[in-house]
Amino acid sequence: MPDATCYAQVTVTLPLSGPYTYLVPDHLRPHAAVGSRVLVPFGRRTVTGYITAFAPPSKKIRVKKIIDTLDPCPLFTPGMVPLFQWIADYYIAPMGDVIKTALPGGLNVVDRQVVSLTTSGTRAAADPACPETEKELLDILGNTPVPLKQLLDSEPPIPRSLIKVLENKGWVTVTRELSTARARAKMETVAEAASGPLPKKGVTEKRQLLLDFLRVHGPTARADLNRKLPSAKSTLGPMVEMGLIHLSEDRVERSPLGEEIVPDTPPSLTDEQQQVVSTVSAQLSSGYATFLLKGVTGSGKTEVYMRLVEDALAAGKTAVVLVPEIALIAQTDRRFKARFGDRIAVLHSGLSDGERYDQWVKIAEKRVSVVIGARSAIFAPLTDIGLIVVDEEHDGSYKQESGLRYNARDLAAVRARMEGAVVLLGSATPSIQSAWNARTGKFKEVLLTKRVNQKPMPEIEVVDLKKYKDLPGIHTFLTPRLVEAMTQTLDRDEQVLLFLNRRGFSGAPICAHCGEPLKCRHCDVSMTFHKGVNAFRCHICGYFEPAKTHCRICNGHKIKLLGSGTEKVEEAVKDIFPHKNVARMDQDTTARRGSLLKILKGVREKQVDIVVGTQMIAKGHDFPDITLVGVICADTALNLPDFRAGERTFQLLAQVAGRAGRGDKPGRVILQTYVPDHFTIGCAVDHDADAFYTQETSFRRALAYPPFTRIILVRIADKNSGRCRTAAQKLSGLLWERRPDQGIAIMGPAEAPLTRAMNRYRWQILLKGESPSAMKKMITDALAAFRKEGGFSGVSISIDVDPYALG
C-alpha cells in the first residue's frame, strides 16, 4: 500500500454501487493492498469487502476503520480492477456482485441476525396456556439459535411481528453474530525437534524415540507423527512443555489434480498444425489479437493449444485455458499435467470450497503459470498473461445463466485486450457470432481442415424415425438399423457411444385416466421419472415425488411413462446386449466425486463396451476404440422457441459425430431423426459448417437477430402472478417513455416460455438494437424510475445482456 495515504476504497459484497472509503489502521497498513479481502463495518453490520484503490474521500465525511485483513496475500491483481469495472458497466451489475462472482465461493464473512430462546421462553413453551402460534415458534427454536432470515423465508413464513411480540415478552432475543467463511486456509500442526543438550531427567525411552525420529526426519505434521509413531500421542505434550519440541502451524494445500502423471513426449505436428502454431505464436510478442481456430473434430486442436502455451511460457508469460464442461477438465488437465508438470492449477465449480481457495491462492502467489478450468477460470489472478485459449468456444456452458450473467468467451477477449495478450478461440463448429467476426475481419481465422494422420471423417447414415413409430416398445428409439450396426461393431470388439441429450427414464409422464401431464408443484414443467431413485424429479427446482404418486387433476393413480431419457436407453441396451458392459454418463451418474473419472477410465481401458450419455460425452473426449456413434434422437432441441435452436443442434450433432473413428479404425454415425430433410440435419450429415453458416445467417439477418443486432433480456419475477404482470407492464411503459425515435425495438412484456419456476411467475421484455450502450441507458434509467415509484418490493428484476437462451 502507498505510504502517502491511509484511505482505502472498498467494494463490499452487497448489491450496492460503492465503493466506500475506509481508514486503514497503522497496524494493518503492511497487509493492505489492492485485491486484499477485508472486514469492514457497514451500517450496523460487519461485512466482507475488497480494496480496489487507495484514495481519500471526495468530501469531508466521518470515515470508519477497516477491522481486519483476511488473507496472506491479495486475491486479485490491480490489473483486474478495470476488468471488474468493465463487467459491471457492460452487464449492468453492482461491482460487489462482480467481485463476488469472480472469486472462489465461501469467502464472504458477514454478520447475521439470529433468534435465540431465553430461559423465560423455555418455561413458556412448557406452559399449556401458551398460545399455539407462539408455542410453534418456541418449539422451532429449541436449544439452537436460528437465523432470522431462515424464519422469515420458511414455508409458511413466520411473521416478523410475531418474533417482535416474543422479543418484547422476553421469550426470545434477536442478536447479531459473525459467520465464518466456508473457504479458508487449511492449517496443520507441525512438530520440530529443538536444538541444544537434553536435560538430565525426564527423557524416557519413548520420549527419546520421538526426539530421534524428528531429528532424523525433520519437521513432521502432527497427524503423520501420530500415524507413524503411536507413542507420540502421549509423549508429544510433555516434551513441548519441556521445550524439547516446538509446535507451529503450517498451511496445507488441498490438491484436486489426482495421481502423478508420466511426462509425455510431444508428437510431431502436421503441416497444418505447424502453420497455426507459427501464425499465433508470432503474435505473442506483438500484443492483443483474437484468432478463431476452425478445426474439424480429431484435427489435434489440443496439441496446438499445448504448443502455444509452451511458447507463451518460454516468453516469460502465463496462460489460461478454458474448457466448457467440468467433464472435459479431467482429460485436459491430465494432458497438460503430463506436459507442464506442477506448473498448472485448475479452477472449476466441481472443486470443494477449500480446494478452490487453495488453487486460487497458489495462482495469486505466482506459484503456477498455467490455469485450466471452466468459465470461472477467466477470473484467475494471473499476471503477465500472454495467451488465453477458449476450447469449444461455441459452447453455451461459457454463459452464466444465473446471478451475474457473463459470457466467459467474451470476457476472454476483453481481458486479453487489457493485458495485451493473444486469444485463441477453438471449435469444429464456431458460433455464428465468432464466424461473423472472422468474416468481417474482427478476428483472424486459422484452419485445421484434416484429421491427424489423414483419418477420414465418419460416414453419417440418417434413419427416419417416422418409419418406426408404430414398432413396439424400445424399438421406437433403438431402431432395427441402429441395433444391427451396434451388433456388428461389438462383434469386432469395438466400442459404441449412444447419445441422447435428455437424462432420466421418462421425460413425459402423463395420467392414464385423464391424459394430463404430471407437472412440478413449483414450476410449469413436466416432471421426469428417474428409475434409479424410483421418483419423479423436477429438473428446474429439484422437487421430487415418489413413484407411487397420483394425478392432481383427477386423482388417478396410474401414470404412463412416455418419452425416453438416458436411463431408459441404458436399460434397453442391457436387455438387448446382456453380456456387454454398459456405462451411463450424465448428470445423475457423475454427481458423486470421482465417478466421472471412473467412467472415463473404464471407457479408455475398454472395460466398457457401450457408453450412453448426454451432451457431456459429445465434446472433446478422445476414445480411439469408439467406432460407432448412435444419435437416439437428433431433434430434442431443434423445435425450441429460440432463435439459436438450429445452431445449437448443428453444433451438438457435429461434436458427437466427431467422437467416432478417432483411432486407427474408421468410424460411422447412425443419426435418428423425425425431420431428415431439415437443413440443419443435412449440414451435419455433410460435415458442412460453411453451408450451415450461410443459411443460418440469412435467417438471422431477415429477422434482425444477432450477430446483426444486439439483445438485452429483462426478466421480471414474483410469487404473485398479478403483481408480476403489473410490474412487467409498468416497467415496459417506462422503457417506452425512454426509447429513442428509432434503432431500438421493444418486444413484450410477455410471459416467459417457462412461465413459473420455483414458485415465481416470470414475465420478460426483449430489447433489440445495434447500440448496446443506448439500450443499457434506457434500462438503467427505467429501473431507477421503477424503484423510485415503489409498490413492487417483492418483485425481482434480472438483466441478461447478450442472452444465450430466451426461455
Short mmCIF file of N, CA, C and O in Angstrom, two decimals, residues 474 477-478 500 502-507 531 561-575 584 612:
data_model
loop_
_atom_site.label_atom_id
_atom_site.label_comp_id
_atom_site.label_asym_id
_atom_site.label_seq_id
_atom_site.Cartn_x
_atom_site.Cartn_y
_atom_site.Cartn_z
N ILE A 474 -39.21 -50.59 -27.08
CA ILE A 474 -37.94 -49.87 -27.21
C ILE A 474 -37.52 -49.66 -28.65
O ILE A 474 -36.63 -48.84 -28.92
N PHE A 477 -37.09 -46.16 -30.41
CA PHE A 477 -35.89 -45.31 -30.28
C PHE A 477 -34.59 -46.09 -30.50
O PHE A 477 -33.59 -45.52 -30.88
N LEU A 478 -34.59 -47.40 -30.26
CA LEU A 478 -33.46 -48.24 -30.68
C LEU A 478 -33.91 -48.99 -31.92
O LEU A 478 -34.38 -50.14 -31.85
N LEU A 500 -28.11 -39.19 -26.25
CA LEU A 500 -29.45 -38.63 -26.13
C LEU A 500 -29.36 -37.50 -25.11
O LEU A 500 -29.01 -37.75 -23.95
N ARG A 502 -31.06 -36.02 -23.02
CA ARG A 502 -32.16 -35.96 -22.05
C ARG A 502 -31.92 -37.04 -21.01
O ARG A 502 -31.90 -38.23 -21.33
N ARG A 503 -31.73 -36.63 -19.75
CA ARG A 503 -31.45 -37.62 -18.72
C ARG A 503 -32.74 -38.11 -18.08
O ARG A 503 -33.82 -37.56 -18.30
N GLY A 504 -32.61 -39.14 -17.25
CA GLY A 504 -33.78 -39.73 -16.61
C GLY A 504 -34.31 -40.91 -17.41
O GLY A 504 -33.74 -41.34 -18.41
N PHE A 505 -35.45 -41.45 -16.95
CA PHE A 505 -36.06 -42.61 -17.61
C PHE A 505 -37.20 -42.18 -18.52
O PHE A 505 -37.29 -42.59 -19.67
N SER A 506 -38.07 -41.31 -18.01
CA SER A 506 -39.22 -40.83 -18.79
C SER A 506 -39.38 -39.34 -18.58
O SER A 506 -39.52 -38.89 -17.44
N GLY A 507 -39.37 -38.59 -19.66
CA GLY A 507 -39.47 -37.13 -19.56
C GLY A 507 -40.86 -36.60 -19.78
O GLY A 507 -41.07 -35.38 -19.74
N LYS A 531 -35.71 -43.82 -12.65
CA LYS A 531 -35.94 -45.17 -12.15
C LYS A 531 -34.95 -45.56 -11.06
O LYS A 531 -35.27 -46.32 -10.15
N LEU A 561 -45.51 -43.69 -18.43
CA LEU A 561 -44.15 -43.15 -18.55
C LEU A 561 -43.79 -43.00 -20.02
O LEU A 561 -43.15 -43.87 -20.62
N LEU A 562 -44.21 -41.89 -20.62
CA LEU A 562 -43.91 -41.62 -22.01
C LEU A 562 -42.58 -40.88 -22.14
O LEU A 562 -42.08 -40.29 -21.19
N GLY A 563 -42.05 -40.87 -23.35
CA GLY A 563 -40.77 -40.20 -23.57
C GLY A 563 -39.62 -41.05 -23.07
O GLY A 563 -39.81 -42.01 -22.31
N SER A 564 -38.43 -40.74 -23.50
CA SER A 564 -37.27 -41.54 -23.11
C SER A 564 -36.12 -40.64 -22.72
O SER A 564 -36.00 -39.51 -23.20
N GLY A 565 -35.27 -41.17 -21.85
CA GLY A 565 -34.05 -40.49 -21.44
C GLY A 565 -32.91 -41.49 -21.39
O GLY A 565 -33.08 -42.67 -21.73
N THR A 566 -31.76 -41.03 -20.95
CA THR A 566 -30.59 -41.90 -20.97
C THR A 566 -30.78 -43.14 -20.09
O THR A 566 -30.24 -44.20 -20.38
N GLU A 567 -31.57 -43.01 -19.02
CA GLU A 567 -31.79 -44.14 -18.13
C GLU A 567 -32.57 -45.25 -18.85
O GLU A 567 -32.26 -46.44 -18.71
N LYS A 568 -33.59 -44.84 -19.62
CA LYS A 568 -34.37 -45.82 -20.37
C LYS A 568 -33.53 -46.45 -21.48
O LYS A 568 -33.62 -47.67 -21.73
N VAL A 569 -32.71 -45.64 -22.15
CA VAL A 569 -31.84 -46.18 -23.20
C VAL A 569 -30.87 -47.19 -22.61
O VAL A 569 -30.64 -48.27 -23.17
N GLU A 570 -30.28 -46.87 -21.45
CA GLU A 570 -29.34 -47.78 -20.80
C GLU A 570 -30.02 -49.11 -20.48
O GLU A 570 -29.46 -50.19 -20.73
N GLU A 571 -31.23 -49.07 -19.95
CA GLU A 571 -31.95 -50.29 -19.59
C GLU A 571 -32.24 -51.13 -20.84
O GLU A 571 -32.09 -52.36 -20.84
N ALA A 572 -32.67 -50.46 -21.93
CA ALA A 572 -32.98 -51.17 -23.16
C ALA A 572 -31.75 -51.83 -23.76
O ALA A 572 -31.79 -52.96 -24.24
N VAL A 573 -30.62 -51.11 -23.72
CA VAL A 573 -29.37 -51.65 -24.27
C VAL A 573 -28.94 -52.88 -23.48
O VAL A 573 -28.48 -53.88 -24.05
N LYS A 574 -29.09 -52.85 -22.16
CA LYS A 574 -28.72 -54.01 -21.34
C LYS A 574 -29.61 -55.21 -21.64
O LYS A 574 -29.15 -56.36 -21.56
N ASP A 575 -30.88 -54.95 -22.00
CA ASP A 575 -31.78 -56.05 -22.37
C ASP A 575 -31.35 -56.69 -23.69
O ASP A 575 -31.40 -57.91 -23.86
N ARG A 584 -23.41 -45.42 -18.14
CA ARG A 584 -24.20 -44.21 -18.44
C ARG A 584 -23.46 -43.00 -17.88
O ARG A 584 -23.03 -43.00 -16.74
N VAL A 612 -23.59 -44.71 -22.78
CA VAL A 612 -24.80 -43.94 -23.07
C VAL A 612 -24.70 -42.62 -22.34
O VAL A 612 -24.36 -42.61 -21.14
#
